Structure formats: structure tokens, C-alpha cells
Amino acid sequence: MAENKTTVRRPRRQVLLRLGGYLFRYKALVLAALVLTAVSNILALIGPTLSGYAIDAIEPGAGAVQFDRVFYYCGLMAAFYAVSAVLSYALSALMIHLSQKITYQMRREVFEKFGELPVGYFDTHQTGDLISRISYDIDTVNASLSTDLLMICTSVITVTGSFLMMVRLSPPLVSVFFITVPASLLFTRYRTKRVRPLFRRRSAKLGELNGFTEEILSGHKTTKAYHQEATMQARFDAKNHEAVTAYYEADYYGSVTGPSVNFINNISLSLVSVFGAVLYLYGQITLGNISSFVLYSRKFSGPINEAANIFSEMQSALSAADRIFLLLDEAPEEPDAPDAEELTEVRGEVKMEHIRFGYDPERPVIHDLSLTAPAGSTVAIVGHTGAGKTTLINLLMRFYDPQGGRITIDGREIRRLTRSSLRQAYAMVLQDTWLFNGTVFENIAYGKPGATLEEVRAVAKAAHIDGYISRLPDGYDTVLTEDGSNISHGQKQLLTIARAMLLDAKMLILDEATSNVDTRTEQQLQAAMRELMRGKTCFIIAHRLSTIQNADLILVLEGGDIVEQGTHDELMEKGGVYAGLYRSQFR
């Protein structure tokens, strides 16, 4: 497994600016949210002042209460708080709507990116880790946008408004916060630097755990067949322990910040009470103003404490966003050449000239390979495991480009063709079948939108799968479960072969396409395919040499080079590598 680039650390400012770009796309909603935030909090900030007025309406001594003023100010308080609550509710609903839009857009961009990435990227990254980014990481960002961002905006307005009101009430008392606020900010900044890497590690470990789980579940039958449940459980426990430990460390050290800042803020409240009493004794402040000041001091300190409490969630969101942006910034598949042409009117003549290729350029898999497949011919590729057979197919489809040499179709170099038109010229059936959650009809017609039922049934009959489909409860409308797990491997293979037959392609690639089909069905299938593929260029990779005896050309690969080529009879007469492989199968 190649080293994952998500270990690269990005500056926090860069991640925040990137998230801000998503907010800017919905600037109308953001502006509405800011207006609601400002109005709601300003109304709430008037409450302590009205409370002070009501208290000042109460004079020491019996019967000195001015009830009309008390009820008036209390009524205004209730009205302001009620309107503020309604606006806060509307703001919460708006932020949820905004975060959903951003989440949808972000998840859409990630999925689109999956389609743009080269095949090599998926060969070097765990599927589970990629799934974790499009699910867990984006959900983490969504939660932060819908709650934490709202709390931060509210905090800014509340802190600013409370400070101005406290200055209006008693400038001397405000001096208390010149000690406690810097202490809170410095402590929070210090903890941020210490804790952020822990949340980055937490996201990475969860991705590793998801990747391992996906890998084990996909091979569940193999695990049971080899009685390795205990081994896999032990490995899972190790991964799970690492993930849990990463979660614990991030949450534990992140949770220290909130109580610590809360303690500092409580000290400020104590100091306000003491100095407020002294000022009252000297006639510098009224009881109502002291009450208002205390309420404003709580509003002033509260958001600072809340900001510390949401610190851990923000760190988690930034780490998740970092992983998402690193994926989005991965280099896409190399774009088509500026002068690339569409591959049209395909005859199917394929040539490979002096091809040199290695997944690692320093370790070539194919050294100097040349071959010619005339239009309409059937070329079989055989060889030991690791000889380079599948690599050859990857090069034909331009999943990878060779480091040396060139490949042409009908005399046109494939680098000068658009990838989409090149790949549409091939129909492909792989050993690893892929079916999706949908009807049988939808799975067969996957590569040809608009295909009719008659067309689908015709290829299903040719692939000897129509009889089986007809016996299903709903026939061609039967829904297959994920990856077709409710049918056998052989039937899955026949469905994918029928899918390939439906395409109007001039070239066909079969990579161990009949490996899961019994011998009788295989013979029927070969006869049907030969008729249906008449006039088309076919590349067949097969370990069952009985399936390729009628091929026009058989290439024998060994160590990335063609060591033998010819027809079945010619190669058997030669008595070389192919003959040895053939005899070993029919000994």
C-alpha cells in the first residue's frame, strides 16, 4: 500500500478559507443568517438593562416599590426575549438548511472526484478510507457548520455587545476582564496547538479502521474457510484499540479546555461582585446597574466558555475538512491531449509497439512488447501469474500509460484519442464481476441506456442466462442485492457477459471471463460468443487453455515479454512454454 497523502498537514487558515468558499456560494443564506443572528442577540442584550431598570424601581423601605415601572420593564423584557427566541429558532432552521446544502455540494464534489481520479489512485488507497471521507468526514463538517459556526457567530455579537454595555454601566468594573480574558485566550490558543494533531490522528485512525473492516467483510467467506476468525478478530481488536485510543486522547485532552476556561471566567464573576460592592458603598453604581453588569458579565464570559467547549468539535471538523480537501486536490486522470480526436468508425486493428511499462517506473513489468491484432481477430493472452496479462489490458484501456512505446487503433495513436471514445470502443468482462443493487434488466442494460427488453433478452439468451432469469420470481424485474450476492458466481458472470454483448463495440476484452462457469455452460457460451463477436477484435485472458484453442493468435507472456506467439497447433508443435502449460492442465 502506498503512503497516503492525507498525512500531510495543512495550515488551519487554508482549511478555514476553503470552507468559507462553500459558504460564499450561498451568500444570500449566509447574509440572512447574519441578520437573524444580529437582531436576535441585540434583543437578548437589551434584557439585562431592562432588568436593572426594574431593580432600581425598588427603593429600600416598605411600600416604596414602583410597581408600574417594574411591570413595564419586566413586560418589555418578556417581549424582547420572546422575539429573540423566535428569531433564534428561525436562525437554527436556516443554518441547518445551509449546512445541508453545503454537505450535498461537498459530497457531490467528492463523488465526482472519484470519477476523475485515475485507476492507480484506487489501487493504492483503501476503499473503506475513501468511504469514510464521503460519509463520516463530511458529516463531521456538516455538524460543525450547523451548530458550531452558529455558536461562534452568536458569541462574537454577544461578547461585543456585552462589553459595550458593561463599559456604559461602569468602566472601572470592566478592568477585571483585562486580566481574565487574555488568560482565557492564551490558554485556548495553547490547547489548540496541542490538540489539533490529536483530532487529525483520530480521523485518520477511523479511516484505517473502516478500510480494514471493508476488506475483512469482503473476504468473509475466505476467513471462515481458513478458520481465521480468531486471527481477524485479533487484528480488528488492534485496529479498534488504535481508533478508540485516538478518540480518547482527542476528546480527553480537548475536554480540558472548557472547564479550565470556565474556571477563569468564574474568577472574573467573583471579582466583579467584590469590586461592584465596593463601588456601591462609595455611591459609584446603583444596585440595578450592578445586577445588569453581572448579567452582562455572564453573557460576556459565557460565549468565551462555550467557544472553549466547542473547540474540540471545531478541531475535529477542521481535520475532517482537511482530509476532504486533500482528496479533492488529488491530481485527476491526465486530461486528453488538446488536439485529441474522437475514435469513430472503428475497425478494430490494434498494435502495440515496443511497450515498456511499470507501475513503479523503476521496476518495469513489461520490457519491450510488440503485437498486432488485425481487425476482427481473436487474440488470446496466456502466461503464469504475474506475467503481465492484466497489465496489458490496463494499457489497452488507458487505465495507465506506458513509459515507452506506443499503442495504436486503426493506425491512430491512443494518446491522441479521447479516453471516453477509446473506452466506449471496448466491451469488457472482468473476472471480478460487478453488479449493483437494481433489477436484472438494469444490470444487463447498464452500458446501453435506452436498451429495450427485447435487446436485453436476446443477449441473455446468447449468454445462456435467459432461462434462469425467467425462473426468477419477477423475471427481468427481479431486484439483485448489493453486488448480486443472492445469485451464484457463475450466474453473475453470465450476466456481465450479457451486458458486454449488448454494447455496440468493435473490440472486446475478456479477462478470465469464464472462470466461474461450468464446463458445459462454458462450451455453449463460447459458441454463442463466437457468433455474436463475429467481425470484432477480441482480447482474451484465460487460464483455461481449452477456451482459446480456436483463437487466431495466442500470445505467451513471461516476465513482461512475449516469449511465444502463434495458433494453438503451432505452439503445441513447437513444444515450448505454451505446450507445457497446456499439458499441465490436461495431464
C-alpha positions as MATLAB code, in Angstrom:
seq = 'MAENKTTVRRPRRQVLLRLGGYLFRYKALVLAALVLTAVSNILALIGPTLSGYAIDAIEPGAGAVQFDRVFYYCGLMAAFYAVSAVLSYALSALMIHLSQKITYQMRREVFEKFGELPVGYFDTHQTGDLISRISYDIDTVNASLSTDLLMICTSVITVTGSFLMMVRLSPPLVSVFFITVPASLLFTRYRTKRVRPLFRRRSAKLGELNGFTEEILSGHKTTKAYHQEATMQARFDAKNHEAVTAYYEADYYGSVTGPSVNFINNISLSLVSVFGAVLYLYGQITLGNISSFVLYSRKFSGPINEAANIFSEMQSALSAADRIFLLLDEAPEEPDAPDAEELTEVRGEVKMEHIRFGYDPERPVIHDLSLTAPAGSTVAIVGHTGAGKTTLINLLMRFYDPQGGRITIDGREIRRLTRSSLRQAYAMVLQDTWLFNGTVFENIAYGKPGATLEEVRAVAKAAHIDGYISRLPDGYDTVLTEDGSNISHGQKQLLTIARAMLLDAKMLILDEATSNVDTRTEQQLQAAMRELMRGKTCFIIAHRLSTIQNADLILVLEGGDIVEQGTHDELMEKGGVYAGLYRSQFR';
ca = [
       0.000    0.000    0.000;
       1.441    3.330   -0.999;
       1.816    6.037    1.594;
      -1.381    8.001    1.958;
      -1.025   11.679    1.183;
      -3.628   12.560    3.751;
      -0.880   12.555    6.374;
       0.217   15.937    5.003;
      -0.726   18.719    7.383;
      -2.253   21.925    6.046;
      -2.375   25.321    7.743;
      -5.621   25.862    9.642;
      -6.160   29.195    7.887;
      -6.079   27.490    4.496;
      -8.720   24.967    5.573;
     -10.939   27.715    7.017;
     -10.694   29.780    3.839;
     -11.641   26.723    1.803;
     -14.712   26.151    3.968;
     -15.506   29.844    3.632;
     -15.602   29.348   -0.111;
     -18.519   26.937    0.309;
     -20.335   29.469    2.468;
     -19.796   32.173   -0.137;
     -21.660   30.076   -2.721;
     -24.792   30.605   -0.629;
     -24.096   34.192    0.379;
     -27.790   35.128    0.416;
     -28.495   32.489    3.078;
     -25.356   33.485    4.983;
     -26.421   37.157    4.924;
     -29.888   36.238    6.177;
     -28.285   34.160    8.943;
     -26.069   37.073    9.964;
     -29.043   39.441   10.108;
     -31.061   36.999   12.220;
     -28.065   36.448   14.482;
     -27.513   40.173   14.990;
     -31.175   41.048   15.649;
     -31.782   38.054   17.924;
     -28.735   38.732   20.056;
     -29.257   42.506   20.216;
     -32.777   41.939   21.531;
     -31.425   39.494   24.099;
     -28.730   42.007   25.109;
     -31.381   44.613   26.000;
     -32.797   42.311   28.679;
     -30.162   42.896   31.410;
     -30.528   46.681   31.064;
     -34.299   46.422   31.493;
     -33.721   44.153   34.483;
     -31.540   46.833   36.043;
     -34.227   49.459   35.470;
     -36.784   47.216   37.178;
     -34.499   46.691   40.183;
     -33.823   50.428   40.505;
     -37.606   50.936   40.709;
     -37.457   49.183   44.057;
     -36.349   51.630   46.767;
     -35.289   50.487   50.256;
     -38.144   50.597   52.754;
     -41.723   49.285   52.856;
     -44.159   50.474   50.247;
     -41.501   52.128   48.064;
     -41.868   49.793   45.106;
     -42.936   51.481   41.850;
     -44.912   48.553   40.503;
     -45.934   50.267   37.306;
     -42.267   50.711   36.309;
     -41.397   47.178   37.420;
     -44.222   45.637   35.378;
     -43.410   47.859   32.418;
     -39.750   46.863   32.250;
     -40.487   43.208   33.006;
     -43.081   43.187   30.219;
     -40.574   44.639   27.774;
     -38.033   42.018   28.868;
     -40.509   39.232   28.209;
     -41.392   40.670   24.779;
     -37.749   41.111   23.735;
     -36.784   37.634   24.929;
     -39.796   36.106   23.159;
     -38.948   37.764   19.834;
     -35.296   36.807   20.303;
     -36.297   33.166   20.883;
     -38.410   33.103   17.711;
     -35.577   34.593   15.669;
     -33.132   32.087   17.210;
     -35.394   29.236   16.146;
     -35.590   30.629   12.615;
     -31.817   31.025   12.627;
     -31.267   27.412   13.679;
     -33.581   26.175   10.917;
     -31.785   28.375    8.394;
     -28.345   27.118    9.455;
     -29.477   23.508    9.184;
     -30.755   24.220    5.673;
     -27.488   25.947    4.775;
     -25.327   23.136    6.152;
     -27.376   20.567    4.230;
     -26.778   22.456    1.001;
     -23.051   22.620    1.673;
     -22.954   18.944    2.657;
     -24.782   17.986   -0.537;
     -22.392   20.045   -2.642;
     -19.315   18.738   -0.859;
     -20.411   15.108   -1.100;
     -21.272   15.596   -4.774;
     -17.816   17.051   -5.463;
     -16.119   14.155   -3.670;
     -18.098   11.588   -5.671;
     -17.340   13.442   -8.901;
     -13.690   13.397   -7.886;
     -13.832    9.624   -7.576;
     -14.831    9.540  -11.242;
     -11.930   11.828  -12.227;
      -9.197   10.008  -10.329;
      -7.011    7.546  -12.212;
      -7.336    3.821  -11.586;
      -3.920    3.894   -9.938;
      -5.266    6.009   -7.076;
      -7.754    3.304   -6.085;
      -5.020    0.681   -6.350;
      -3.094    2.468   -3.584;
      -5.896    3.632   -1.227;
      -8.225    1.570    0.920;
     -11.861    1.623   -0.133;
     -13.010    1.930    3.457;
     -10.899    5.046    3.993;
     -12.423    6.682    0.909;
     -15.917    5.780    2.111;
     -15.047    7.302    5.485;
     -14.279   10.624    3.808;
     -17.529   10.824    1.878;
     -19.578    9.796    4.915;
     -18.031   10.379    8.355;
     -15.755   13.300    7.465;
     -18.438   15.214    5.579;
     -20.979   14.531    8.331;
     -18.493   15.919   10.853;
     -18.120   19.093    8.807;
     -21.913   19.309    8.484;
     -22.402   19.098   12.250;
     -19.835   21.823   12.773;
     -21.419   24.141   10.198;
     -24.930   23.717   11.585;
     -24.035   24.158   15.279;
     -20.509   25.334   15.951;
     -20.488   28.048   13.286;
     -23.802   29.399   14.588;
     -22.466   29.437   18.145;
     -19.320   31.264   17.084;
     -21.286   33.953   15.213;
     -23.593   34.345   18.192;
     -20.632   34.525   20.538;
     -18.974   37.332   18.593;
     -22.088   39.507   18.716;
     -22.848   38.662   22.342;
     -19.315   39.296   23.553;
     -19.042   42.596   21.659;
     -22.473   43.818   22.739;
     -21.966   42.779   26.358;
     -18.607   44.525   26.526;
     -20.032   47.796   25.197;
     -22.916   47.645   27.654;
     -20.554   46.975   30.566;
     -18.403   49.935   29.546;
     -21.558   52.093   29.541;
     -22.559   50.876   33.006;
     -19.185   51.022   34.802;
     -15.823   51.427   33.081;
     -13.891   50.680   36.321;
     -15.514   47.248   36.669;
     -14.561   46.346   33.093;
     -10.895   46.387   34.143;
     -11.499   42.981   35.765;
     -11.690   41.380   32.302;
      -8.326   42.811   31.260;
      -6.865   40.021   33.377;
      -9.223   37.107   32.855;
      -9.954   37.424   29.114;
      -6.291   37.393   27.977;
      -5.725   34.434   30.270;
      -8.627   32.576   28.616;
      -7.473   33.402   25.090;
      -3.856   32.438   25.719;
      -4.852   29.174   27.342;
      -7.260   28.315   24.498;
      -4.636   29.080   21.853;
      -2.100   26.934   23.674;
      -4.525   23.999   23.860;
      -5.489   24.389   20.191;
      -1.936   23.802   19.040;
      -1.614   20.763   21.291;
      -4.943   19.133   20.493;
      -5.396   19.673   16.743;
      -2.934   16.899   15.751;
      -4.867   14.520   18.018;
      -8.081   15.141   16.089;
      -6.232   14.719   12.804;
      -4.960   11.368   14.052;
      -8.481   10.449   15.188;
      -9.904   10.936   11.685;
      -7.025    9.000   10.122;
      -7.407    6.053   12.516;
     -11.136    5.866   11.856;
     -10.401    5.763    8.117;
      -7.934    2.912    8.686;
     -10.495    1.023   10.770;
     -13.170    1.438    8.086;
     -10.731    0.295    5.418;
      -9.777   -2.801    7.402;
     -13.424   -3.610    8.147;
     -14.427   -3.298    4.474;
     -11.510   -5.528    3.497;
     -12.409   -8.227    6.032;
     -16.134   -8.205    5.253;
     -15.442   -8.579    1.526;
     -13.384  -11.695    2.311;
     -15.681  -13.085    4.991;
     -16.118  -16.479    3.319;
     -12.369  -16.905    2.940;
     -11.900  -16.108    6.617;
     -14.370  -18.799    7.591;
     -12.976  -21.305    5.098;
      -9.498  -20.970    6.608;
     -10.804  -20.801   10.195;
      -9.104  -17.455   10.739;
     -11.911  -15.813   12.691;
      -9.732  -15.511   15.799;
      -6.844  -14.058   13.788;
      -9.066  -11.489   12.112;
     -10.687  -10.672   15.453;
      -7.257  -10.044   16.955;
      -6.268   -7.780   14.080;
      -9.566   -5.943   14.304;
      -9.102   -5.517   18.048;
      -5.703   -3.951   17.407;
      -7.137   -1.531   14.841;
     -10.134   -0.840   17.045;
      -7.872   -0.171   20.025;
      -5.854    2.325   17.999;
      -9.040    4.108   16.876;
     -10.532    4.143   20.378;
      -7.256    5.371   21.846;
      -7.076    8.143   19.249;
     -10.671    9.124   20.068;
      -9.969    9.064   23.789;
      -6.844   11.163   23.552;
      -8.505   13.749   21.317;
     -11.655   14.002   23.430;
      -9.832   13.818   26.777;
      -7.265   16.484   26.077;
      -9.825   18.555   24.180;
     -12.249   18.440   27.131;
      -9.680   20.029   29.449;
     -10.100   23.382   27.736;
     -13.771   24.006   28.602;
     -13.604   23.517   32.376;
     -10.336   25.468   32.580;
     -11.760   28.483   30.746;
     -14.948   28.204   32.804;
     -12.863   28.370   35.969;
     -11.139   31.550   34.776;
     -14.487   33.102   33.926;
     -15.903   32.253   37.350;
     -12.974   34.067   38.902;
     -13.966   37.137   36.894;
     -17.510   36.898   38.263;
     -16.169   36.793   41.816;
     -14.005   39.836   41.184;
     -16.959   41.712   39.647;
     -19.044   41.003   42.751;
     -16.313   42.222   45.108;
     -15.423   45.408   43.235;
     -19.102   46.091   42.471;
     -19.872   46.050   46.209;
     -17.036   48.489   46.876;
     -18.265   50.878   44.173;
     -21.834   50.663   45.539;
     -20.623   51.623   49.031;
     -18.993   54.706   47.576;
     -22.093   55.582   45.560;
     -20.405   54.984   42.200;
     -23.005   52.485   40.950;
     -26.625   51.516   41.705;
     -27.889   48.053   42.646;
     -29.724   47.872   39.340;
     -26.552   48.627   37.404;
     -24.621   46.041   39.442;
     -27.323   43.484   38.575;
     -27.180   44.428   34.906;
     -23.386   44.348   34.938;
     -23.351   40.869   36.480;
     -25.804   39.620   33.848;
     -23.724   41.181   31.080;
     -20.578   39.687   32.564;
     -22.202   36.243   32.354;
     -23.188   36.920   28.765;
     -19.660   38.155   28.113;
     -17.926   35.176   29.761;
     -20.435   32.547   28.663;
     -19.621   32.633   24.944;
     -15.908   32.517   25.737;
     -16.556   29.395   27.764;
     -18.789   27.962   25.017;
     -16.123   28.706   22.440;
     -13.722   26.643   24.518;
     -16.292   23.854   24.808;
     -16.852   23.675   21.039;
     -13.117   23.826   20.486;
     -12.839   20.035   20.241;
     -15.688   19.809   17.719;
     -14.118   22.513   15.598;
     -10.765   20.746   15.654;
     -12.457   17.523   14.583;
     -14.284   19.371   11.788;
     -11.081   21.035   10.561;
      -9.271   17.688   10.498;
     -12.176   16.113    8.601;
     -12.310   19.033    6.160;
      -8.560   18.737    5.648;
      -8.932   15.091    4.613;
     -11.771   16.005    2.237;
      -9.820   18.837    0.608;
      -6.720   16.678    0.232;
      -8.844   14.198   -1.706;
     -10.407   16.941   -3.823;
      -6.934   18.286   -4.615;
      -5.582   14.942   -5.799;
      -4.358   15.077   -9.364;
      -7.114   13.820  -11.702;
      -6.554   11.431  -14.540;
      -4.280   13.106  -17.066;
      -6.520   15.149  -19.370;
      -6.891   14.344  -23.038;
      -4.417   15.993  -25.368;
      -5.596   19.411  -26.609;
      -5.844   18.037  -30.127;
      -7.376   14.701  -29.080;
      -9.898   13.303  -31.542;
     -12.952   11.111  -31.130;
     -12.449    7.487  -32.087;
     -15.098    6.865  -34.731;
     -15.738    4.283  -37.451;
     -13.679    1.720  -35.571;
     -12.412   -1.279  -37.496;
     -10.506   -2.757  -34.568;
      -6.898   -3.133  -35.707;
      -4.728   -2.850  -32.592;
      -0.954   -2.553  -32.487;
       1.442   -2.299  -29.563;
       4.953   -1.216  -30.497;
       7.931   -1.623  -28.139;
       5.870   -1.095  -24.996;
       7.725   -0.532  -21.742;
       5.751   -0.104  -18.537;
       5.970   -0.445  -14.780;
       3.540    0.594  -12.036;
       6.724    1.765  -10.390;
       8.813    3.233  -13.241;
      11.937    1.877  -11.556;
      10.577   -1.682  -11.675;
       9.200   -2.384  -15.174;
       6.582   -5.095  -15.570;
       6.673   -5.029  -19.388;
      10.068   -4.507  -21.007;
       9.783   -4.415  -24.812;
       6.490   -5.811  -26.030;
       5.083   -5.604  -29.554;
       1.984   -7.241  -31.007;
      -0.501   -6.805  -33.831;
      -4.179   -7.752  -33.609;
      -5.844   -7.483  -37.040;
      -9.398   -6.185  -37.124;
     -11.901   -8.914  -36.291;
      -9.287  -11.288  -34.920;
      -9.267  -13.085  -31.585;
      -6.073  -12.680  -29.592;
      -5.557  -14.839  -26.525;
      -3.049  -13.869  -23.858;
      -1.720  -16.575  -21.561;
       1.088  -16.944  -19.095;
       1.937  -17.577  -15.486;
       0.559  -15.348  -12.728;
       2.380  -12.023  -12.736;
       3.482  -12.343  -16.350;
       1.773   -9.050  -17.269;
      -1.504  -10.198  -18.813;
      -3.847   -7.878  -16.918;
      -1.305   -5.071  -17.235;
      -1.633   -5.398  -20.992;
      -5.391   -4.844  -20.725;
      -4.859   -1.821  -18.462;
      -2.678   -0.296  -21.149;
      -5.155   -1.019  -23.945;
      -7.910    0.766  -21.982;
      -5.558    3.616  -20.991;
      -6.069    2.996  -17.302;
      -2.312    3.501  -17.339;
       0.004    4.933  -19.998;
       3.262    3.184  -20.928;
       6.601    4.784  -20.137;
       7.846    3.850  -23.591;
       6.458    2.790  -26.965;
       3.002    3.415  -28.374;
      -0.369    1.761  -28.917;
      -2.488    2.401  -31.995;
      -6.034    1.576  -33.042;
      -6.635    1.628  -36.769;
      -3.302    3.408  -37.087;
      -4.236    6.186  -34.638;
      -2.095    6.582  -31.523;
      -4.380    6.227  -28.492;
      -2.792    9.179  -26.674;
      -4.245   11.324  -29.474;
      -7.749    9.979  -28.852;
     -10.233   10.994  -26.172;
     -10.380    8.476  -23.353;
     -14.173    8.318  -23.430;
     -14.344    7.390  -27.113;
     -11.479    4.913  -26.695;
     -13.111    3.089  -23.798;
     -16.514    3.122  -25.472;
     -14.929    1.222  -28.344;
     -14.348   -1.718  -25.971;
     -16.737   -4.028  -24.213;
     -15.149   -5.524  -21.133;
     -15.839   -8.507  -18.893;
     -13.613   -8.984  -15.864;
     -13.020  -11.947  -13.608;
     -14.203   -9.842  -10.664;
     -17.847   -9.372  -11.575;
     -19.623   -6.182  -10.569;
     -23.371   -5.945  -10.219;
     -25.280   -3.199   -8.444;
     -28.467   -3.054   -6.404;
     -31.068   -2.949   -9.162;
     -33.138   -5.149  -11.416;
     -31.671   -7.799  -13.665;
     -32.732   -5.706  -16.655;
     -30.963   -2.607  -15.315;
     -27.758   -4.552  -14.685;
     -27.619   -6.006  -18.198;
     -28.566   -2.690  -19.843;
     -26.065   -0.747  -17.703;
     -23.766    0.180  -20.585;
     -26.537    0.974  -23.077;
     -29.128    3.442  -21.777;
     -32.407    3.097  -23.616;
     -31.973   -0.611  -24.389;
     -35.244   -2.439  -24.944;
     -36.373   -5.606  -23.203;
     -36.106   -7.475  -26.498;
     -32.456   -6.479  -26.879;
     -31.694   -7.488  -23.315;
     -33.438  -10.835  -23.701;
     -31.559  -11.512  -26.941;
     -28.145  -11.158  -25.320;
     -29.334  -13.033  -22.225;
     -30.324  -15.959  -24.457;
     -26.982  -15.820  -26.204;
     -25.252  -15.890  -22.812;
     -27.401  -18.849  -21.726;
     -28.848  -16.962  -18.768;
     -32.366  -16.200  -20.082;
     -33.780  -19.491  -18.804;
     -32.502  -18.812  -15.297;
     -33.807  -15.236  -15.338;
     -37.244  -16.410  -16.478;
     -37.441  -18.679  -13.423;
     -36.790  -15.809  -11.026;
     -39.831  -14.504   -9.085;
     -40.099  -11.307  -11.133;
     -38.096  -12.298  -14.181;
     -36.091   -9.390  -15.560;
     -37.622   -7.125  -12.913;
     -36.094   -9.167  -10.097;
     -34.003   -6.917   -7.873;
     -30.463   -8.087   -7.218;
     -28.945   -7.372   -3.847;
     -25.689   -5.474   -3.500;
     -23.047   -6.998   -5.787;
     -25.519   -9.723   -6.773;
     -24.926  -11.707   -3.589;
     -28.277  -13.504   -3.979;
     -27.132  -15.368   -7.117;
     -24.201  -17.665   -7.803;
     -20.809  -16.573   -9.102;
     -21.416  -18.309  -12.394;
     -24.749  -16.578  -12.907;
     -23.185  -13.238  -12.041;
     -20.509  -13.872  -14.653;
     -23.124  -14.726  -17.282;
     -24.998  -11.501  -16.537;
     -21.852   -9.416  -17.003;
     -21.088  -11.242  -20.245;
     -24.622  -10.480  -21.464;
     -24.021   -6.855  -20.504;
     -20.886   -6.760  -22.653;
     -22.691   -8.414  -25.577;
     -25.308   -5.658  -25.556;
     -22.754   -2.953  -26.309;
     -22.226   -1.936  -29.903;
     -18.452   -2.137  -29.509;
     -15.942   -3.222  -32.151;
     -13.492   -4.610  -29.595;
     -13.969   -6.949  -26.676;
     -11.818   -7.709  -23.636;
     -12.437  -10.870  -21.643;
     -10.287  -11.151  -18.512;
     -10.851  -14.654  -17.151;
     -14.484  -14.132  -18.140;
     -15.437  -17.801  -17.955;
     -13.573  -18.685  -14.774;
     -16.799  -19.114  -12.761;
     -18.778  -21.027  -15.387;
     -19.096  -24.796  -15.505;
     -17.584  -26.663  -18.453;
     -20.886  -27.383  -20.234;
     -22.096  -23.779  -19.989;
     -18.643  -22.593  -20.996;
     -18.782  -24.597  -24.221;
     -22.251  -23.242  -25.044;
     -21.100  -19.746  -24.210;
     -18.032  -19.959  -26.400;
     -20.109  -20.988  -29.406;
     -22.649  -18.201  -28.828;
     -19.955  -15.591  -28.254;
     -18.069  -16.584  -31.367;
     -21.199  -15.966  -33.406;
     -22.057  -12.688  -31.663;
     -18.499  -11.357  -31.777;
     -18.036  -12.078  -35.450;
     -16.096   -9.245  -37.063;
     -14.946   -7.836  -33.730;
     -11.439   -7.739  -32.292;
     -11.291   -9.808  -29.119;
      -8.623   -9.945  -26.422;
      -8.987  -12.935  -24.146;
      -7.029  -13.573  -20.974;
      -7.593  -17.135  -19.872;
      -6.081  -19.733  -17.608;
      -8.321  -22.405  -19.078;
      -6.447  -23.051  -22.277;
      -9.323  -25.142  -23.609;
     -11.273  -21.926  -24.167;
      -8.751  -20.369  -26.544;
      -7.815  -23.204  -28.885;
      -9.647  -21.518  -31.757;
      -8.018  -18.100  -31.209;
      -6.430  -16.534  -34.280;
      -3.347  -15.637  -32.270;
      -2.101  -16.813  -28.882;
       0.487  -14.719  -27.088;
       2.514  -16.307  -24.315;
       3.809  -13.780  -21.803;
       6.634  -14.426  -19.405;
       8.311  -11.752  -17.312;
       6.596   -8.977  -19.247;
       7.764  -10.171  -22.667;
       6.153  -12.207  -25.431;
       8.158  -15.419  -25.480;
       5.900  -17.298  -27.926;
       3.100  -16.478  -30.323;
       1.081  -18.404  -32.889;
      -2.007  -20.570  -33.175;
      -2.759  -23.405  -30.784;
      -1.495  -26.045  -33.207;
       1.674  -24.100  -33.997;
       2.527  -23.615  -30.349;
       1.802  -27.234  -29.459;
       4.033  -28.368  -32.301;
       6.764  -26.060  -31.076;
       6.718  -27.758  -27.676;
       7.663  -24.653  -25.679;
       6.125  -22.774  -22.769;
       2.548  -22.926  -24.096;
       2.738  -26.635  -24.732;
       3.972  -27.118  -21.170;
       1.089  -25.079  -19.771;
      -1.418  -26.974  -21.880;
      -0.122  -30.408  -20.930;
      -0.085  -29.463  -17.238;
      -3.831  -28.750  -17.446;
      -4.758  -31.913  -19.366;
      -2.272  -34.332  -17.917;
];
